[in-house]
mmCIF file of C-alpha atoms and ligand atoms in Angstrom:
data_model
loop_
_atom_site.group_PDB
_atom_site.id
_atom_site.type_symbol
_atom_site.label_atom_id
_atom_site.label_comp_id
_atom_site.label_asym_id
_atom_site.label_seq_id
_atom_site.Cartn_x
_atom_site.Cartn_y
_atom_site.Cartn_z
ATOM 1 C CA MET A 1 48.525 -44.040 159.818
ATOM 2 C CA SER A 2 44.729 -44.380 159.938
ATOM 3 C CA MET A 3 43.447 -47.511 161.664
ATOM 4 C CA PHE A 4 41.360 -48.066 158.521
ATOM 5 C CA SER A 5 44.360 -47.950 156.177
ATOM 6 C CA LEU A 6 45.009 -51.012 154.007
ATOM 7 C CA SER A 7 48.288 -49.637 152.721
ATOM 8 C CA GLY A 8 50.807 -52.419 152.065
ATOM 9 C CA ARG A 9 48.093 -55.101 152.019
ATOM 10 C CA ARG A 10 47.079 -57.194 149.004
ATOM 11 C CA ALA A 11 43.410 -58.148 148.644
ATOM 12 C CA LEU A 12 41.645 -60.638 146.398
ATOM 13 C CA VAL A 13 37.954 -60.006 145.710
ATOM 14 C CA THR A 14 35.873 -62.699 143.993
ATOM 15 C CA GLY A 15 33.163 -61.631 141.565
ATOM 16 C CA ALA A 16 34.794 -58.207 141.253
ATOM 17 C CA ASN A 17 33.606 -57.463 137.708
ATOM 18 C CA THR A 18 30.251 -56.003 138.754
ATOM 19 C CA GLY A 19 27.872 -55.139 141.597
ATOM 20 C CA ILE A 20 28.896 -55.428 145.228
ATOM 21 C CA GLY A 21 32.245 -57.087 144.430
ATOM 22 C CA GLN A 22 33.209 -54.249 142.103
ATOM 23 C CA ALA A 23 32.318 -51.627 144.713
ATOM 24 C CA ILE A 24 34.283 -53.494 147.391
ATOM 25 C CA ALA A 25 37.332 -53.782 145.115
ATOM 26 C CA VAL A 26 37.232 -50.027 144.496
ATOM 27 C CA GLY A 27 36.740 -49.331 148.221
ATOM 28 C CA LEU A 28 39.662 -51.534 149.284
ATOM 29 C CA ALA A 29 41.876 -49.832 146.697
ATOM 30 C CA GLU A 30 40.819 -46.386 147.940
ATOM 31 C CA ALA A 31 41.869 -47.517 151.433
ATOM 32 C CA GLY A 32 45.329 -48.316 150.041
ATOM 33 C CA ALA A 33 45.207 -52.031 149.230
ATOM 34 C CA GLU A 34 46.578 -53.528 146.038
ATOM 35 C CA VAL A 35 43.569 -55.397 144.647
ATOM 36 C CA ILE A 36 43.347 -58.588 142.610
ATOM 37 C CA CYS A 37 39.960 -58.751 140.915
ATOM 38 C CA ALA A 38 38.869 -62.343 140.412
ATOM 39 C CA GLY A 39 35.976 -63.181 138.112
ATOM 40 C CA ARG A 40 34.654 -65.732 135.660
ATOM 41 C CA ARG A 41 34.500 -62.832 133.178
ATOM 42 C CA SER A 42 36.924 -59.991 132.575
ATOM 43 C CA CYS A 43 37.315 -57.547 135.439
ATOM 44 C CA ASP A 44 38.818 -54.917 133.106
ATOM 45 C CA GLU A 45 36.213 -52.279 134.042
ATOM 46 C CA THR A 46 37.033 -52.603 137.754
ATOM 47 C CA VAL A 47 40.795 -52.643 137.173
ATOM 48 C CA GLU A 48 40.494 -49.538 134.993
ATOM 49 C CA ALA A 49 38.380 -47.683 137.568
ATOM 50 C CA ILE A 50 40.957 -48.425 140.274
ATOM 51 C CA THR A 51 44.031 -47.570 138.239
ATOM 52 C CA GLN A 52 42.464 -44.376 136.873
ATOM 53 C CA ALA A 53 41.852 -43.268 140.447
ATOM 54 C CA GLY A 54 45.554 -43.845 141.173
ATOM 55 C CA GLY A 55 45.194 -47.242 142.829
ATOM 56 C CA SER A 56 46.789 -50.574 142.071
ATOM 57 C CA ALA A 57 44.846 -53.516 140.612
ATOM 58 C CA SER A 58 45.145 -56.596 138.439
ATOM 59 C CA SER A 59 42.781 -59.386 137.483
ATOM 60 C CA VAL A 60 42.557 -63.150 137.328
ATOM 61 C CA LEU A 61 39.996 -65.433 135.677
ATOM 62 C CA VAL A 62 38.402 -68.051 137.912
ATOM 63 C CA ASP A 63 35.078 -69.890 137.621
ATOM 64 C CA PHE A 64 33.731 -71.187 140.932
ATOM 65 C CA ALA A 65 31.229 -73.444 139.176
ATOM 66 C CA ASP A 66 34.173 -75.727 139.966
ATOM 67 C CA PRO A 67 34.233 -75.308 143.750
ATOM 68 C CA MET A 68 37.945 -76.184 143.883
ATOM 69 C CA ALA A 69 38.869 -73.547 141.278
ATOM 70 C CA GLY A 70 40.287 -71.214 143.926
ATOM 71 C CA GLN A 71 43.057 -73.617 144.953
ATOM 72 C CA GLY A 72 45.666 -72.035 142.693
ATOM 73 C CA LEU A 73 44.969 -68.403 143.635
ATOM 74 C CA PHE A 74 47.360 -68.003 146.563
ATOM 75 C CA GLY A 75 50.570 -69.574 145.291
ATOM 76 C CA ASP A 76 52.398 -66.494 143.993
ATOM 77 C CA ALA A 77 52.713 -63.157 145.786
ATOM 78 C CA PRO A 78 51.231 -63.139 149.296
ATOM 79 C CA ILE A 79 47.587 -62.146 149.667
ATOM 80 C CA ASP A 80 46.455 -60.707 153.011
ATOM 81 C CA ILE A 81 42.739 -60.107 152.481
ATOM 82 C CA LEU A 82 40.154 -62.396 150.872
ATOM 83 C CA VAL A 83 36.661 -61.129 150.086
ATOM 84 C CA ASN A 84 34.360 -64.023 149.180
ATOM 85 C CA ASN A 85 31.731 -62.131 147.214
ATOM 86 C CA ALA A 86 30.965 -64.301 144.147
ATOM 87 C CA GLY A 87 27.479 -65.700 144.416
ATOM 88 C CA ILE A 88 24.434 -66.739 142.430
ATOM 89 C CA ILE A 89 20.724 -67.094 143.090
ATOM 90 C CA ARG A 90 18.086 -69.344 141.468
ATOM 91 C CA ARG A 91 14.379 -68.718 141.955
ATOM 92 C CA ALA A 92 11.593 -71.348 141.830
ATOM 93 C CA ASP A 93 8.844 -72.612 144.115
ATOM 94 C CA ALA A 94 10.165 -75.122 146.647
ATOM 95 C CA LEU A 95 7.878 -77.791 145.153
ATOM 96 C CA GLU A 96 9.438 -77.368 141.722
ATOM 97 C CA PHE A 97 13.036 -76.668 142.756
ATOM 98 C CA SER A 98 15.534 -78.779 140.776
ATOM 99 C CA GLU A 99 18.631 -80.616 141.918
ATOM 100 C CA ALA A 100 20.630 -78.721 139.296
ATOM 101 C CA ASP A 101 19.616 -75.374 140.819
ATOM 102 C CA TRP A 102 20.361 -76.702 144.300
ATOM 103 C CA ASP A 103 23.868 -77.881 143.352
ATOM 104 C CA ALA A 104 24.805 -74.848 141.245
ATOM 105 C CA VAL A 105 24.054 -72.412 144.064
ATOM 106 C CA MET A 106 25.585 -74.494 146.845
ATOM 107 C CA ASP A 107 28.766 -75.058 144.796
ATOM 108 C CA VAL A 108 29.435 -71.361 144.152
ATOM 109 C CA ASN A 109 28.029 -69.767 147.309
ATOM 110 C CA LEU A 110 29.170 -72.277 149.922
ATOM 111 C CA LYS A 111 31.526 -75.032 148.763
ATOM 112 C CA ALA A 112 33.777 -72.753 146.698
ATOM 113 C CA LEU A 113 33.755 -70.178 149.511
ATOM 114 C CA PHE A 114 34.929 -72.766 152.037
ATOM 115 C CA PHE A 115 37.680 -74.329 149.937
ATOM 116 C CA THR A 116 38.957 -70.988 148.614
ATOM 117 C CA THR A 117 39.151 -69.731 152.189
ATOM 118 C CA GLN A 118 40.931 -72.899 153.267
ATOM 119 C CA ALA A 119 43.559 -72.381 150.524
ATOM 120 C CA PHE A 120 43.960 -68.715 151.549
ATOM 121 C CA ALA A 121 44.437 -69.601 155.229
ATOM 122 C CA LYS A 122 46.966 -72.333 154.446
ATOM 123 C CA ALA A 123 49.034 -69.803 152.476
ATOM 124 C CA VAL A 124 48.824 -67.149 155.216
ATOM 125 C CA MET A 125 49.779 -69.630 157.932
ATOM 126 C CA ALA A 126 52.603 -71.142 155.859
ATOM 127 C CA ARG A 127 54.293 -67.728 155.774
ATOM 128 C CA GLU A 128 53.340 -67.006 159.411
ATOM 129 C CA GLY A 129 51.452 -63.938 158.246
ATOM 130 C CA THR A 130 48.180 -62.320 159.226
ATOM 131 C CA GLY A 131 45.022 -62.136 157.176
ATOM 132 C CA ALA A 132 41.406 -61.101 156.992
ATOM 133 C CA VAL A 133 38.500 -62.911 155.373
ATOM 134 C CA VAL A 134 35.272 -61.063 154.594
ATOM 135 C CA ASN A 135 32.419 -63.293 153.480
ATOM 136 C CA ILE A 136 29.386 -61.796 151.786
ATOM 137 C CA ALA A 137 26.387 -63.241 153.584
ATOM 138 C CA SER A 138 22.790 -61.996 153.170
ATOM 139 C CA LEU A 139 19.583 -61.146 154.997
ATOM 140 C CA LEU A 140 18.809 -64.747 154.046
ATOM 141 C CA SER A 141 21.551 -65.791 156.474
ATOM 142 C CA PHE A 142 18.889 -64.899 159.093
ATOM 143 C CA GLN A 143 15.545 -65.020 157.324
ATOM 144 C CA GLY A 144 13.885 -67.644 155.171
ATOM 145 C CA GLY A 145 13.105 -65.728 152.025
ATOM 146 C CA ILE A 146 10.751 -67.169 149.446
ATOM 147 C CA ARG A 147 11.339 -69.239 146.280
ATOM 148 C CA VAL A 148 15.119 -69.331 146.890
ATOM 149 C CA PRO A 149 15.730 -72.533 148.894
ATOM 150 C CA SER A 150 19.329 -73.224 147.858
ATOM 151 C CA TYR A 151 20.272 -69.551 148.227
ATOM 152 C CA THR A 152 18.847 -69.407 151.768
ATOM 153 C CA ALA A 153 20.557 -72.674 152.711
ATOM 154 C CA SER A 154 23.864 -71.462 151.275
ATOM 155 C CA LYS A 155 23.743 -68.070 153.025
ATOM 156 C CA HIS A 156 22.795 -69.598 156.383
ATOM 157 C CA GLY A 157 25.831 -71.805 155.743
ATOM 158 C CA VAL A 158 28.025 -68.774 155.055
ATOM 159 C CA ALA A 159 27.090 -67.252 158.437
ATOM 160 C CA GLY A 160 27.790 -70.564 160.184
ATOM 161 C CA LEU A 161 31.138 -71.072 158.467
ATOM 162 C CA THR A 162 32.139 -67.496 159.292
ATOM 163 C CA LYS A 163 31.752 -68.313 162.979
ATOM 164 C CA LEU A 164 33.399 -71.746 162.754
ATOM 165 C CA LEU A 165 36.441 -70.408 160.918
ATOM 166 C CA ALA A 166 36.695 -67.473 163.332
ATOM 167 C CA ASN A 167 36.764 -69.924 166.238
ATOM 168 C CA GLU A 168 39.556 -71.953 164.638
ATOM 169 C CA TRP A 169 41.698 -69.086 163.354
ATOM 170 C CA ALA A 170 41.179 -66.103 165.680
ATOM 171 C CA ALA A 171 44.282 -67.030 167.677
ATOM 172 C CA LYS A 172 46.226 -67.790 164.492
ATOM 173 C CA GLY A 173 46.276 -64.288 163.036
ATOM 174 C CA ILE A 174 43.306 -64.538 160.684
ATOM 175 C CA ASN A 175 40.124 -62.529 161.210
ATOM 176 C CA VAL A 176 37.042 -64.116 159.657
ATOM 177 C CA ASN A 177 33.890 -61.997 159.470
ATOM 178 C CA ALA A 178 30.955 -61.406 157.158
ATOM 179 C CA VAL A 179 28.868 -58.574 155.797
ATOM 180 C CA ALA A 180 25.151 -59.196 155.316
ATOM 181 C CA PRO A 181 23.889 -56.775 152.671
ATOM 182 C CA GLY A 182 20.237 -55.820 152.570
ATOM 183 C CA TYR A 183 18.408 -55.233 149.306
ATOM 184 C CA ILE A 184 21.020 -53.805 146.939
ATOM 185 C CA GLU A 185 20.491 -52.686 143.340
ATOM 186 C CA THR A 186 22.548 -55.218 141.362
ATOM 187 C CA ASN A 187 21.982 -57.970 138.782
ATOM 188 C CA ASN A 188 21.149 -60.306 141.698
ATOM 189 C CA THR A 189 17.960 -58.385 142.528
ATOM 190 C CA GLU A 190 16.864 -57.273 139.054
ATOM 191 C CA ALA A 191 13.917 -59.734 139.001
ATOM 192 C CA LEU A 192 12.603 -58.297 142.291
ATOM 193 C CA ARG A 193 12.848 -54.701 141.107
ATOM 194 C CA ASN A 194 11.089 -55.605 137.848
ATOM 195 C CA ASP A 195 8.071 -56.887 139.819
ATOM 196 C CA PRO A 196 6.223 -53.689 140.885
ATOM 197 C CA GLU A 197 4.416 -55.355 143.814
ATOM 198 C CA ARG A 198 7.523 -57.028 145.266
ATOM 199 C CA ASN A 199 9.518 -53.854 144.695
ATOM 200 C CA GLN A 200 7.013 -51.724 146.633
ATOM 201 C CA ALA A 201 6.648 -54.273 149.437
ATOM 202 C CA ILE A 202 10.413 -54.347 149.874
ATOM 203 C CA LEU A 203 10.712 -50.549 149.815
ATOM 204 C CA ASP A 204 7.899 -50.164 152.355
ATOM 205 C CA ARG A 205 9.856 -52.350 154.834
ATOM 206 C CA ILE A 206 13.252 -50.648 154.559
ATOM 207 C CA PRO A 207 13.608 -48.038 157.331
ATOM 208 C CA ALA A 208 16.097 -46.086 155.185
ATOM 209 C CA GLY A 209 13.355 -45.813 152.540
ATOM 210 C CA ARG A 210 15.499 -46.800 149.572
ATOM 211 C CA TRP A 211 17.269 -49.731 147.967
ATOM 212 C CA GLY A 212 20.966 -49.946 148.824
ATOM 213 C CA GLN A 213 23.683 -49.199 146.310
ATOM 214 C CA ALA A 214 26.713 -51.482 145.885
ATOM 215 C CA GLU A 215 28.863 -48.641 147.250
ATOM 216 C CA ASP A 216 26.932 -48.838 150.545
ATOM 217 C CA ILE A 217 28.616 -52.189 151.235
ATOM 218 C CA ALA A 218 32.218 -51.150 150.567
ATOM 219 C CA GLY A 219 32.872 -49.368 153.881
ATOM 220 C CA ALA A 220 31.919 -52.402 155.959
ATOM 221 C CA ALA A 221 34.286 -54.598 153.928
ATOM 222 C CA VAL A 222 37.107 -52.063 154.326
ATOM 223 C CA TYR A 223 36.505 -51.886 158.076
ATOM 224 C CA LEU A 224 36.492 -55.680 158.540
ATOM 225 C CA SER A 225 39.710 -55.936 156.474
ATOM 226 C CA SER A 226 41.505 -53.219 158.430
ATOM 227 C CA PRO A 227 43.489 -52.979 161.687
ATOM 228 C CA ALA A 228 40.423 -51.238 163.184
ATOM 229 C CA ALA A 229 38.711 -54.658 163.277
ATOM 230 C CA LYS A 230 41.635 -56.684 164.609
ATOM 231 C CA TYR A 231 39.634 -57.886 167.666
ATOM 232 C CA VAL A 232 36.487 -58.564 165.614
ATOM 233 C CA HIS A 233 36.039 -62.282 164.927
ATOM 234 C CA GLY A 234 32.983 -64.178 163.687
ATOM 235 C CA ALA A 235 30.783 -61.110 163.299
ATOM 236 C CA VAL A 236 28.080 -60.861 160.675
ATOM 237 C CA LEU A 237 27.620 -57.139 160.085
ATOM 238 C CA ASN A 238 24.231 -56.147 158.658
ATOM 239 C CA VAL A 239 24.317 -53.330 156.121
ATOM 240 C CA ASP A 240 20.651 -53.279 155.267
ATOM 241 C CA GLY A 241 19.141 -49.825 155.678
ATOM 242 C CA GLY A 242 17.667 -51.061 158.966
ATOM 243 C CA TRP A 243 15.727 -54.018 157.507
ATOM 244 C CA LEU A 244 16.564 -56.482 160.290
ATOM 245 C CA ALA A 245 15.897 -53.907 162.989
ATOM 246 C CA ARG A 246 12.304 -53.626 161.880
HETATM 247 P P1 NAP B 301 25.826 -59.793 140.909
HETATM 248 O O1 NAP B 301 25.898 -58.457 140.265
HETATM 249 O O2 NAP B 301 25.065 -60.885 140.265
HETATM 250 O O3 NAP B 301 27.305 -60.241 141.247
HETATM 251 C C1 NAP B 301 27.655 -61.568 141.552
HETATM 252 C C2 NAP B 301 29.119 -61.746 141.230
HETATM 253 O O4 NAP B 301 29.491 -63.115 141.433
HETATM 254 C C3 NAP B 301 29.392 -61.429 139.760
HETATM 255 O O5 NAP B 301 30.663 -60.877 139.648
HETATM 256 C C4 NAP B 301 29.338 -62.811 139.157
HETATM 257 O O6 NAP B 301 29.978 -62.919 137.909
HETATM 258 C C5 NAP B 301 30.083 -63.579 140.231
HETATM 259 N N1 NAP B 301 29.925 -64.999 140.015
HETATM 260 C C6 NAP B 301 28.780 -65.698 139.925
HETATM 261 N N2 NAP B 301 29.045 -66.985 139.634
HETATM 262 C C7 NAP B 301 30.401 -67.096 139.556
HETATM 263 C C8 NAP B 301 31.282 -68.157 139.280
HETATM 264 N N3 NAP B 301 30.847 -69.382 138.977
HETATM 265 N N4 NAP B 301 32.617 -67.917 139.275
HETATM 266 C C9 NAP B 301 33.095 -66.682 139.530
HETATM 267 N N5 NAP B 301 32.303 -65.623 139.788
HETATM 268 C C10 NAP B 301 30.976 -65.832 139.801
HETATM 269 O O7 NAP B 301 25.140 -59.626 142.321
HETATM 270 P P2 NAP B 301 25.612 -58.892 143.658
HETATM 271 O O8 NAP B 301 24.378 -58.446 144.316
HETATM 272 O O9 NAP B 301 26.711 -57.922 143.425
HETATM 273 O O10 NAP B 301 26.155 -60.150 144.480
HETATM 274 C C11 NAP B 301 27.380 -60.172 145.158
HETATM 275 C C12 NAP B 301 27.223 -60.970 146.432
HETATM 276 O O11 NAP B 301 26.329 -60.260 147.306
HETATM 277 C C13 NAP B 301 26.619 -62.349 146.251
HETATM 278 O O12 NAP B 301 27.252 -63.271 147.113
HETATM 279 C C14 NAP B 301 25.170 -62.148 146.661
HETATM 280 O O13 NAP B 301 24.576 -63.327 147.099
HETATM 281 C C15 NAP B 301 25.356 -61.151 147.780
HETATM 282 N N6 NAP B 301 24.160 -60.409 148.175
HETATM 283 C C16 NAP B 301 23.533 -59.566 147.315
HETATM 284 C C17 NAP B 301 22.413 -58.864 147.745
HETATM 285 C C18 NAP B 301 21.673 -57.896 146.864
HETATM 286 O O14 NAP B 301 20.624 -57.384 147.293
HETATM 287 N N7 NAP B 301 22.129 -57.592 145.674
HETATM 288 C C19 NAP B 301 21.942 -59.031 149.031
HETATM 289 C C20 NAP B 301 22.600 -59.906 149.883
HETATM 290 C C21 NAP B 301 23.723 -60.585 149.444
HETATM 291 P P3 NAP B 301 29.109 -62.637 136.558
HETATM 292 O O15 NAP B 301 29.004 -61.146 136.420
HETATM 293 O O16 NAP B 301 29.921 -63.288 135.503
HETATM 294 O O17 NAP B 301 27.756 -63.274 136.751
#
């Protein structure tokens, strides 16, 4: 069997109704995983794409605006792979940034990610199984960005938690890693692409010379979920068209 095969594994992907989460769900299914698509809205489109391609998928509704909403996700059939992809961004000058925008972003991007991962790991360890966690970080896990203070703080936090959890769980059968996407064409970056000057400045800095597509992220998530990455712990893998190399 291929070292990248996810056959026999069950994966839960948060925010799988669109964008990067949708592409990761499809990629994991193509690699053989049974995929549970978790979203605050229907993931029907993703489930249909997977099943039409001959894969196996189902969906569950969960809203991480309540950071503890993921607690009930791991009680039934065992789940081996957790992809923490759900995330939001709020843009405003630091001087004007509101507490509401701070809390909303931190709750979904960081607090929900931590407590959902904690619930996942408890379930894996209770059955003495093995598991993989793939967190979706960002270039703003490394860089400051502009006008996105809570997003930058949350994504730096995601990179830090990835390493902390790897340290605690590497010897306990759970791999914790992250993927840091570059500039990807999704709802998250629509405002940037609609601003011609920002759009051009971003394009000019990407060595690959183009925005990324959601599908560009799927392979890294498959790899970090697979036996090929079994000795990889606490890594944050940039998939950014070369942005951080520049
Ligand atoms: P997106 O299209 O906006 O997708 C975000 C996903 O998270 C959507 O499925 C969204 O659901 C879900 N979500 C948001 N709030 C939620 C909540 N309270 N409960 C449950 N699900 C929730 O943007 P994306 O680019 O694919 O983002 C996916 C991840 O990649 C995020 O963590 C983002 O920070 C990260 N990322 C993106 C880029 C980029 O350039 N696009 C770069 C670096 C990192 P709805 O559809 O209902 O909003």
